[in-house]
Amino acid sequence: MHSLLTTLLFQIGNAAGQTVAAPSPWAPKLSTFITLSFLLFILGVAGVLTRRNIIIIFMSIELILNAVNLNMIAFSRYWQLTGGGNANTGQIFTIFIIVVAAAEAAIGLGIVIAMYRNRETVSIDEIDLLKW
Amino acid sequence: MLGQGIETWVFYALAFTALIMAIFVVTARSAVHSALFLISTLVTVSGLFLLLGAEFVMGAQILVYVGGVMVLFLFVIMLVNVKEEEKESTRIFTRQYIPAVVLVFLLGGAFLFSMSRLRNEHDFLNEAESKMAQAPAPAGSPAVDAGKNSKNTQTLGEALYNQAALPFEVASVLLLVAIVGSVLLARGRKQEKIFD
């Protein structure tokens, strides 16, 4: 509680334009971003594994890809601040991931439409021809 | 400078919004609600991109994901009959709880393991943090040249055409294949008969 209060005071002091020597322990670090992207990734994985609607499974895959994008951008920022490597690499990767995600969504939804036309269902419980 | 405190709060606000919306994406009963929650997750994550100084990626995310992919999703939900799912009696989850829980815990263990490795050599991060604090940019989040025009798009474009010229061309071929493939997959019976 005490540290929370000091953090708050630091924040207010910063906002008021005073110079504060110690960086706030709550300031988002690399590990904060990695944790956030990990949680988004886990939610996407849980969605892929447990939902029945194939469209929502696709949306969970988009969530996973976005979590990875966030991770890439965080590392790109890290390199930018520490001066290691080429800081643009992460952002270039992110752009290619977005391209591949768009292509994947187009193809996947085409498959969903074709499957719905043949089987009249979008539930993965009923699309089990390849299940052993 | 006005920066650090406010950006920290903006980060936490965006992060919690993104997480809560992501939970709703996975648990919402209606696919349309799921898509709308996913749109808000993508918008908040693009806000995080902006916070990290990646303006171009933020714009690409909004344009491609929110403007393109999610509209495609909504169209497909419109074409596909999901009335059955919206009844309260229908299950929305599969019975794969056990593999899901096991995989989530395995991933969590891997994550905690790697993060503990990171903390063991904590100078790695702390030095970086102190370096960040000395630099004109405050730690973690803010724009490097506040007030100046950001050169992010320019440098990114140069890097894209210099370092990554071949993948760029391959990506364009991939998009072409995706267009042709989705048209082929989504054609109706009548069109198939005409072509075959």
mmCIF file of C-alpha atoms in Angstrom:
data_model
loop_
_atom_site.group_PDB
_atom_site.id
_atom_site.type_symbol
_atom_site.label_atom_id
_atom_site.label_comp_id
_atom_site.label_asym_id
_atom_site.label_seq_id
_atom_site.Cartn_x
_atom_site.Cartn_y
_atom_site.Cartn_z
ATOM 1 C CA MET A 1 0.000 0.000 0.000
ATOM 2 C CA HIS A 2 2.818 2.326 0.889
ATOM 3 C CA SER A 3 4.625 1.681 -2.380
ATOM 4 C CA LEU A 4 1.382 2.249 -4.228
ATOM 5 C CA LEU A 5 1.010 5.616 -2.534
ATOM 6 C CA THR A 6 4.581 6.649 -3.304
ATOM 7 C CA THR A 7 4.093 5.540 -6.880
ATOM 8 C CA LEU A 8 1.008 7.686 -7.095
ATOM 9 C CA LEU A 9 2.871 10.650 -5.649
ATOM 10 C CA PHE A 10 5.724 10.098 -8.092
ATOM 11 C CA GLN A 11 3.252 10.053 -10.920
ATOM 12 C CA ILE A 12 1.625 13.266 -9.782
ATOM 13 C CA GLY A 13 5.008 14.863 -9.297
ATOM 14 C CA ASN A 14 5.993 13.843 -12.804
ATOM 15 C CA ALA A 15 2.792 15.168 -14.233
ATOM 16 C CA ALA A 16 3.355 18.471 -12.475
ATOM 17 C CA GLY A 17 6.687 18.812 -14.232
ATOM 18 C CA GLN A 18 9.036 18.208 -11.316
ATOM 19 C CA THR A 19 12.206 16.263 -11.906
ATOM 20 C CA VAL A 20 12.066 12.847 -10.269
ATOM 21 C CA ALA A 21 15.322 10.959 -9.982
ATOM 22 C CA ALA A 22 14.130 7.393 -9.480
ATOM 23 C CA PRO A 23 12.066 5.892 -12.298
ATOM 24 C CA SER A 24 8.746 4.640 -11.040
ATOM 25 C CA PRO A 25 8.662 0.900 -10.358
ATOM 26 C CA TRP A 26 5.269 0.798 -12.020
ATOM 27 C CA ALA A 27 6.465 2.286 -15.280
ATOM 28 C CA PRO A 28 5.848 -0.247 -18.056
ATOM 29 C CA LYS A 29 9.009 -2.220 -18.672
ATOM 30 C CA LEU A 30 9.824 -4.858 -21.246
ATOM 31 C CA SER A 31 8.583 -7.538 -18.861
ATOM 32 C CA THR A 32 5.249 -5.738 -18.453
ATOM 33 C CA PHE A 33 4.678 -5.860 -22.179
ATOM 34 C CA ILE A 34 5.756 -9.488 -22.387
ATOM 35 C CA THR A 35 3.324 -10.355 -19.601
ATOM 36 C CA LEU A 36 0.464 -8.549 -21.307
ATOM 37 C CA SER A 37 1.138 -10.235 -24.623
ATOM 38 C CA PHE A 38 1.451 -13.592 -22.860
ATOM 39 C CA LEU A 39 -1.973 -13.137 -21.262
ATOM 40 C CA LEU A 40 -3.521 -12.227 -24.615
ATOM 41 C CA PHE A 41 -1.822 -15.271 -26.155
ATOM 42 C CA ILE A 42 -3.169 -17.565 -23.419
ATOM 43 C CA LEU A 43 -6.687 -16.226 -23.905
ATOM 44 C CA GLY A 44 -6.393 -16.912 -27.628
ATOM 45 C CA VAL A 45 -5.142 -20.457 -27.012
ATOM 46 C CA ALA A 46 -7.997 -21.106 -24.579
ATOM 47 C CA GLY A 47 -10.459 -19.835 -27.166
ATOM 48 C CA VAL A 48 -9.009 -22.053 -29.903
ATOM 49 C CA LEU A 49 -9.147 -25.126 -27.692
ATOM 50 C CA THR A 50 -12.566 -24.701 -26.097
ATOM 51 C CA ARG A 51 -14.948 -22.880 -28.426
ATOM 52 C CA ARG A 52 -17.296 -24.808 -30.720
ATOM 53 C CA ASN A 53 -17.977 -22.119 -33.293
ATOM 54 C CA ILE A 54 -15.298 -22.213 -35.966
ATOM 55 C CA ILE A 55 -15.632 -18.472 -36.666
ATOM 56 C CA ILE A 56 -14.835 -17.668 -33.038
ATOM 57 C CA ILE A 57 -11.867 -20.043 -33.255
ATOM 58 C CA PHE A 58 -10.617 -17.933 -36.158
ATOM 59 C CA MET A 59 -11.078 -14.811 -34.065
ATOM 60 C CA SER A 60 -9.029 -16.400 -31.277
ATOM 61 C CA ILE A 61 -6.271 -17.084 -33.805
ATOM 62 C CA GLU A 62 -6.317 -13.398 -34.709
ATOM 63 C CA LEU A 63 -5.984 -12.658 -30.984
ATOM 64 C CA ILE A 64 -2.909 -14.915 -30.793
ATOM 65 C CA LEU A 65 -1.312 -13.219 -33.796
ATOM 66 C CA ASN A 66 -1.980 -9.837 -32.248
ATOM 67 C CA ALA A 67 -0.355 -10.868 -28.983
ATOM 68 C CA VAL A 68 2.751 -11.874 -30.947
ATOM 69 C CA ASN A 69 2.671 -8.529 -32.743
ATOM 70 C CA LEU A 70 2.611 -6.712 -29.420
ATOM 71 C CA ASN A 71 5.612 -8.734 -28.279
ATOM 72 C CA MET A 72 7.522 -7.899 -31.467
ATOM 73 C CA ILE A 73 6.799 -4.186 -31.130
ATOM 74 C CA ALA A 74 7.865 -4.244 -27.469
ATOM 75 C CA PHE A 75 11.192 -5.848 -28.388
ATOM 76 C CA SER A 76 11.612 -3.404 -31.251
ATOM 77 C CA ARG A 77 11.133 -0.578 -28.747
ATOM 78 C CA TYR A 78 13.618 -2.241 -26.428
ATOM 79 C CA TRP A 79 16.247 -2.376 -29.142
ATOM 80 C CA GLN A 80 15.474 1.200 -30.061
ATOM 81 C CA LEU A 81 16.137 2.312 -26.487
ATOM 82 C CA THR A 82 19.196 0.154 -25.841
ATOM 83 C CA GLY A 83 20.741 0.577 -29.273
ATOM 84 C CA GLY A 84 21.152 -3.126 -29.990
ATOM 85 C CA GLY A 85 20.488 -4.508 -33.446
ATOM 86 C CA ASN A 86 18.216 -2.908 -35.990
ATOM 87 C CA ALA A 87 15.212 -1.470 -34.197
ATOM 88 C CA ASN A 88 13.027 -1.741 -37.297
ATOM 89 C CA THR A 89 13.238 -5.517 -37.499
ATOM 90 C CA GLY A 90 10.380 -6.079 -35.067
ATOM 91 C CA GLN A 91 8.098 -3.673 -36.894
ATOM 92 C CA ILE A 92 8.897 -5.229 -40.280
ATOM 93 C CA PHE A 93 8.067 -8.643 -38.841
ATOM 94 C CA THR A 94 4.814 -7.245 -37.493
ATOM 95 C CA ILE A 95 3.841 -5.944 -40.912
ATOM 96 C CA PHE A 96 4.484 -9.349 -42.465
ATOM 97 C CA ILE A 97 2.468 -11.011 -39.704
ATOM 98 C CA ILE A 98 -0.421 -8.656 -40.476
ATOM 99 C CA VAL A 99 -0.156 -9.552 -44.194
ATOM 100 C CA VAL A 100 -0.154 -13.272 -43.472
ATOM 101 C CA ALA A 101 -3.047 -12.875 -41.022
ATOM 102 C CA ALA A 102 -5.113 -11.106 -43.661
ATOM 103 C CA ALA A 103 -4.408 -13.858 -46.209
ATOM 104 C CA GLU A 104 -5.153 -16.533 -43.614
ATOM 105 C CA ALA A 105 -8.450 -14.908 -42.654
ATOM 106 C CA ALA A 106 -9.540 -14.696 -46.298
ATOM 107 C CA ILE A 107 -8.710 -18.351 -47.012
ATOM 108 C CA GLY A 108 -10.065 -19.594 -43.680
ATOM 109 C CA LEU A 109 -13.366 -17.794 -44.052
ATOM 110 C CA GLY A 110 -13.615 -19.102 -47.624
ATOM 111 C CA ILE A 111 -13.244 -22.612 -46.207
ATOM 112 C CA VAL A 112 -15.902 -21.834 -43.571
ATOM 113 C CA ILE A 113 -18.326 -20.687 -46.275
ATOM 114 C CA ALA A 114 -17.653 -23.782 -48.414
ATOM 115 C CA MET A 115 -18.073 -26.053 -45.404
ATOM 116 C CA TYR A 116 -21.291 -24.349 -44.358
ATOM 117 C CA ARG A 117 -22.647 -24.819 -47.861
ATOM 118 C CA ASN A 118 -21.925 -28.568 -47.715
ATOM 119 C CA ARG A 119 -22.625 -29.414 -44.079
ATOM 120 C CA GLU A 120 -24.999 -26.662 -42.893
ATOM 121 C CA THR A 121 -22.991 -26.234 -39.699
ATOM 122 C CA VAL A 122 -20.159 -24.172 -38.236
ATOM 123 C CA SER A 123 -19.753 -26.272 -35.113
ATOM 124 C CA ILE A 124 -16.460 -28.145 -34.985
ATOM 125 C CA ASP A 125 -18.103 -30.975 -33.039
ATOM 126 C CA GLU A 126 -19.970 -31.955 -36.181
ATOM 127 C CA ILE A 127 -17.041 -31.541 -38.578
ATOM 128 C CA ASP A 128 -15.204 -34.678 -37.469
ATOM 129 C CA LEU A 129 -14.509 -36.625 -40.664
ATOM 130 C CA LEU A 130 -10.756 -36.663 -40.013
ATOM 131 C CA LYS A 131 -11.053 -37.514 -36.332
ATOM 132 C CA TRP A 132 -9.494 -40.834 -35.286
ATOM 133 C CA MET B 1 7.985 16.868 -18.869
ATOM 134 C CA LEU B 2 4.355 15.980 -18.820
ATOM 135 C CA GLY B 3 5.102 12.548 -20.227
ATOM 136 C CA GLN B 4 5.947 9.697 -17.955
ATOM 137 C CA GLY B 5 3.148 9.553 -15.429
ATOM 138 C CA ILE B 6 0.321 10.020 -17.860
ATOM 139 C CA GLU B 7 1.735 7.496 -20.300
ATOM 140 C CA THR B 8 2.013 4.907 -17.538
ATOM 141 C CA TRP B 9 -1.646 5.373 -16.701
ATOM 142 C CA VAL B 10 -2.602 5.251 -20.364
ATOM 143 C CA PHE B 11 -0.649 2.016 -20.683
ATOM 144 C CA TYR B 12 -2.451 0.383 -17.771
ATOM 145 C CA ALA B 13 -5.848 1.588 -18.956
ATOM 146 C CA LEU B 14 -5.221 0.191 -22.457
ATOM 147 C CA ALA B 15 -3.758 -3.043 -21.119
ATOM 148 C CA PHE B 16 -6.710 -3.788 -18.831
ATOM 149 C CA THR B 17 -9.219 -2.854 -21.534
ATOM 150 C CA ALA B 18 -7.468 -5.165 -23.969
ATOM 151 C CA LEU B 19 -7.426 -8.047 -21.499
ATOM 152 C CA ILE B 20 -11.070 -7.680 -20.469
ATOM 153 C CA MET B 21 -12.190 -7.384 -24.087
ATOM 154 C CA ALA B 22 -10.105 -10.463 -24.964
ATOM 155 C CA ILE B 23 -11.865 -12.410 -22.203
ATOM 156 C CA PHE B 24 -15.200 -11.340 -23.670
ATOM 157 C CA VAL B 25 -14.049 -12.423 -27.160
ATOM 158 C CA VAL B 26 -13.524 -15.945 -25.884
ATOM 159 C CA THR B 27 -16.623 -16.156 -23.660
ATOM 160 C CA ALA B 28 -19.309 -14.236 -25.579
ATOM 161 C CA ARG B 29 -22.182 -16.395 -26.741
ATOM 162 C CA SER B 30 -22.998 -14.507 -29.915
ATOM 163 C CA ALA B 31 -20.398 -14.504 -32.690
ATOM 164 C CA VAL B 32 -21.295 -10.915 -33.560
ATOM 165 C CA HIS B 33 -20.601 -9.795 -29.995
ATOM 166 C CA SER B 34 -17.332 -11.714 -30.134
ATOM 167 C CA ALA B 35 -16.346 -9.896 -33.325
ATOM 168 C CA LEU B 36 -17.184 -6.511 -31.826
ATOM 169 C CA PHE B 37 -15.169 -7.283 -28.684
ATOM 170 C CA LEU B 38 -12.278 -8.406 -30.887
ATOM 171 C CA ILE B 39 -12.469 -5.071 -32.720
ATOM 172 C CA SER B 40 -12.119 -3.203 -29.424
ATOM 173 C CA THR B 41 -9.199 -5.435 -28.418
ATOM 174 C CA LEU B 42 -7.468 -4.667 -31.710
ATOM 175 C CA VAL B 43 -8.061 -0.935 -31.313
ATOM 176 C CA THR B 44 -6.648 -0.897 -27.777
ATOM 177 C CA VAL B 45 -3.623 -2.948 -28.873
ATOM 178 C CA SER B 46 -3.062 -0.433 -31.661
ATOM 179 C CA GLY B 47 -3.088 2.238 -28.952
ATOM 180 C CA LEU B 48 -0.295 0.292 -27.251
ATOM 181 C CA PHE B 49 1.600 0.264 -30.565
ATOM 182 C CA LEU B 50 1.279 4.045 -30.650
ATOM 183 C CA LEU B 51 2.568 4.222 -27.080
ATOM 184 C CA LEU B 52 5.597 2.161 -28.132
ATOM 185 C CA GLY B 53 6.381 4.558 -30.964
ATOM 186 C CA ALA B 54 5.272 2.343 -33.854
ATOM 187 C CA GLU B 55 2.892 4.717 -35.620
ATOM 188 C CA PHE B 56 2.934 2.978 -38.975
ATOM 189 C CA VAL B 57 2.128 -0.415 -37.513
ATOM 190 C CA MET B 58 -0.695 1.167 -35.549
ATOM 191 C CA GLY B 59 -2.161 2.591 -38.757
ATOM 192 C CA ALA B 60 -1.700 -0.718 -40.564
ATOM 193 C CA GLN B 61 -3.393 -2.534 -37.702
ATOM 194 C CA ILE B 62 -6.419 -0.237 -37.785
ATOM 195 C CA LEU B 63 -6.685 -0.315 -41.581
ATOM 196 C CA VAL B 64 -6.046 -4.005 -42.188
ATOM 197 C CA TYR B 65 -7.516 -5.656 -39.108
ATOM 198 C CA VAL B 66 -10.366 -3.389 -38.077
ATOM 199 C CA GLY B 67 -11.180 -2.088 -41.545
ATOM 200 C CA GLY B 68 -10.583 -5.264 -43.527
ATOM 201 C CA VAL B 69 -10.373 -8.531 -41.672
ATOM 202 C CA MET B 70 -13.064 -7.807 -39.093
ATOM 203 C CA VAL B 71 -15.491 -6.575 -41.741
ATOM 204 C CA LEU B 72 -14.845 -9.847 -43.565
ATOM 205 C CA PHE B 73 -15.588 -11.743 -40.339
ATOM 206 C CA LEU B 74 -18.851 -9.839 -39.851
ATOM 207 C CA PHE B 75 -19.880 -10.599 -43.435
ATOM 208 C CA VAL B 76 -19.218 -14.300 -42.944
ATOM 209 C CA ILE B 77 -21.185 -14.303 -39.663
ATOM 210 C CA MET B 78 -24.016 -12.676 -41.610
ATOM 211 C CA LEU B 79 -23.860 -15.366 -44.330
ATOM 212 C CA VAL B 80 -23.640 -18.261 -41.897
ATOM 213 C CA ASN B 81 -26.580 -19.155 -39.713
ATOM 214 C CA VAL B 82 -25.542 -18.834 -36.067
ATOM 215 C CA LYS B 83 -29.060 -18.617 -34.595
ATOM 216 C CA GLU B 84 -28.665 -22.113 -33.150
ATOM 217 C CA GLU B 85 -25.720 -21.011 -31.004
ATOM 218 C CA GLU B 86 -27.519 -18.070 -29.469
ATOM 219 C CA LYS B 87 -30.056 -20.245 -27.690
ATOM 220 C CA GLU B 88 -29.232 -20.561 -24.009
ATOM 221 C CA SER B 89 -29.489 -24.353 -24.123
ATOM 222 C CA THR B 90 -26.752 -24.804 -26.718
ATOM 223 C CA ARG B 91 -23.253 -25.513 -25.511
ATOM 224 C CA ILE B 92 -20.729 -22.936 -26.718
ATOM 225 C CA PHE B 93 -17.662 -24.788 -25.437
ATOM 226 C CA THR B 94 -16.322 -28.159 -26.473
ATOM 227 C CA ARG B 95 -15.638 -30.766 -23.815
ATOM 228 C CA GLN B 96 -11.868 -30.320 -24.221
ATOM 229 C CA TYR B 97 -11.406 -28.656 -20.841
ATOM 230 C CA ILE B 98 -8.628 -30.972 -19.735
ATOM 231 C CA PRO B 99 -6.291 -30.520 -22.722
ATOM 232 C CA ALA B 100 -7.016 -26.789 -22.668
ATOM 233 C CA VAL B 101 -6.162 -26.442 -18.968
ATOM 234 C CA VAL B 102 -3.055 -28.626 -19.354
ATOM 235 C CA LEU B 103 -1.791 -26.642 -22.327
ATOM 236 C CA VAL B 104 -2.487 -23.309 -20.643
ATOM 237 C CA PHE B 105 -0.606 -24.404 -17.526
ATOM 238 C CA LEU B 106 2.300 -25.713 -19.609
ATOM 239 C CA LEU B 107 2.523 -22.419 -21.464
ATOM 240 C CA GLY B 108 2.273 -20.545 -18.174
ATOM 241 C CA GLY B 109 5.082 -22.642 -16.732
ATOM 242 C CA ALA B 110 7.258 -21.980 -19.775
ATOM 243 C CA PHE B 111 6.497 -18.282 -19.468
ATOM 244 C CA LEU B 112 7.322 -18.138 -15.757
ATOM 245 C CA PHE B 113 10.501 -20.123 -16.385
ATOM 246 C CA SER B 114 11.686 -17.763 -19.099
ATOM 247 C CA MET B 115 10.735 -14.708 -17.045
ATOM 248 C CA SER B 116 12.664 -16.031 -14.050
ATOM 249 C CA ARG B 117 15.679 -16.463 -16.312
ATOM 250 C CA LEU B 118 15.209 -12.858 -17.335
ATOM 251 C CA ARG B 119 15.121 -11.747 -13.721
ATOM 252 C CA ASN B 120 18.295 -13.651 -12.813
ATOM 253 C CA GLU B 121 20.308 -11.419 -15.108
ATOM 254 C CA HIS B 122 18.252 -8.441 -14.033
ATOM 255 C CA ASP B 123 21.044 -5.991 -14.846
ATOM 256 C CA PHE B 124 20.043 -6.613 -18.417
ATOM 257 C CA LEU B 125 16.777 -4.838 -17.821
ATOM 258 C CA ASN B 126 17.802 -2.483 -15.057
ATOM 259 C CA GLU B 127 20.739 -1.088 -16.989
ATOM 260 C CA ALA B 128 18.444 -0.554 -19.888
ATOM 261 C CA GLU B 129 15.957 1.143 -17.606
ATOM 262 C CA SER B 130 18.555 3.490 -16.185
ATOM 263 C CA LYS B 131 19.854 4.179 -19.673
ATOM 264 C CA MET B 132 16.315 4.956 -20.717
ATOM 265 C CA ALA B 133 15.957 7.276 -17.739
ATOM 266 C CA GLN B 134 19.095 9.152 -18.756
ATOM 267 C CA ALA B 135 18.032 9.388 -22.355
ATOM 268 C CA PRO B 136 15.608 12.172 -23.255
ATOM 269 C CA ALA B 137 12.903 9.537 -23.583
ATOM 270 C CA PRO B 138 11.426 8.315 -20.301
ATOM 271 C CA ALA B 139 11.238 4.614 -19.574
ATOM 272 C CA GLY B 140 9.286 2.165 -21.604
ATOM 273 C CA SER B 141 6.543 3.990 -23.341
ATOM 274 C CA PRO B 142 6.781 7.504 -24.698
ATOM 275 C CA ALA B 143 7.615 8.984 -28.050
ATOM 276 C CA VAL B 144 11.288 9.741 -28.537
ATOM 277 C CA ASP B 145 10.899 13.117 -30.149
ATOM 278 C CA ALA B 146 7.868 14.572 -28.465
ATOM 279 C CA GLY B 147 6.808 17.619 -30.409
ATOM 280 C CA LYS B 148 8.870 16.774 -33.464
ATOM 281 C CA ASN B 149 7.503 14.907 -36.455
ATOM 282 C CA SER B 150 8.070 11.205 -36.029
ATOM 283 C CA LYS B 151 10.241 9.559 -38.673
ATOM 284 C CA ASN B 152 8.860 6.105 -37.929
ATOM 285 C CA THR B 153 7.098 5.613 -41.269
ATOM 286 C CA GLN B 154 10.087 6.853 -43.256
ATOM 287 C CA THR B 155 12.657 4.650 -41.550
ATOM 288 C CA LEU B 156 10.306 1.694 -41.641
ATOM 289 C CA GLY B 157 9.708 2.131 -45.363
ATOM 290 C CA GLU B 158 13.430 2.386 -46.075
ATOM 291 C CA ALA B 159 14.126 -0.733 -44.020
ATOM 292 C CA LEU B 160 11.253 -2.561 -45.699
ATOM 293 C CA TYR B 161 12.616 -1.906 -49.182
ATOM 294 C CA ASN B 162 16.286 -2.424 -48.290
ATOM 295 C CA GLN B 163 16.507 -5.218 -45.734
ATOM 296 C CA ALA B 164 13.278 -6.986 -46.532
ATOM 297 C CA ALA B 165 12.795 -6.477 -50.249
ATOM 298 C CA LEU B 166 12.488 -10.174 -51.104
ATOM 299 C CA PRO B 167 9.978 -11.016 -48.333
ATOM 300 C CA PHE B 168 8.002 -7.965 -49.435
ATOM 301 C CA GLU B 169 7.655 -9.358 -52.963
ATOM 302 C CA VAL B 170 6.860 -12.827 -51.617
ATOM 303 C CA ALA B 171 4.132 -11.259 -49.472
ATOM 304 C CA SER B 172 2.547 -9.707 -52.549
ATOM 305 C CA VAL B 173 2.520 -13.114 -54.277
ATOM 306 C CA LEU B 174 0.989 -14.603 -51.119
ATOM 307 C CA LEU B 175 -1.799 -12.028 -51.174
ATOM 308 C CA LEU B 176 -2.470 -12.779 -54.850
ATOM 309 C CA VAL B 177 -2.697 -16.494 -54.105
ATOM 310 C CA ALA B 178 -5.019 -15.740 -51.177
ATOM 311 C CA ILE B 179 -7.345 -13.687 -53.398
ATOM 312 C CA VAL B 180 -7.534 -16.410 -56.066
ATOM 313 C CA GLY B 181 -7.879 -19.150 -53.466
ATOM 314 C CA SER B 182 -10.695 -17.491 -51.532
ATOM 315 C CA VAL B 183 -12.615 -16.829 -54.753
ATOM 316 C CA LEU B 184 -12.204 -20.493 -55.734
ATOM 317 C CA LEU B 185 -13.238 -21.736 -52.294
ATOM 318 C CA ALA B 186 -16.266 -19.519 -51.895
ATOM 319 C CA ARG B 187 -17.884 -20.065 -55.315
ATOM 320 C CA GLY B 188 -21.324 -21.664 -55.388
ATOM 321 C CA ARG B 189 -22.519 -24.967 -56.866
ATOM 322 C CA LYS B 190 -23.818 -23.293 -59.998
ATOM 323 C CA GLN B 191 -20.490 -21.568 -60.645
ATOM 324 C CA GLU B 192 -18.660 -24.828 -60.075
ATOM 325 C CA LYS B 193 -20.816 -26.511 -62.689
ATOM 326 C CA ILE B 194 -20.185 -23.772 -65.187
ATOM 327 C CA PHE B 195 -16.423 -24.085 -64.742
ATOM 328 C CA ASP B 196 -16.128 -27.853 -64.460
#
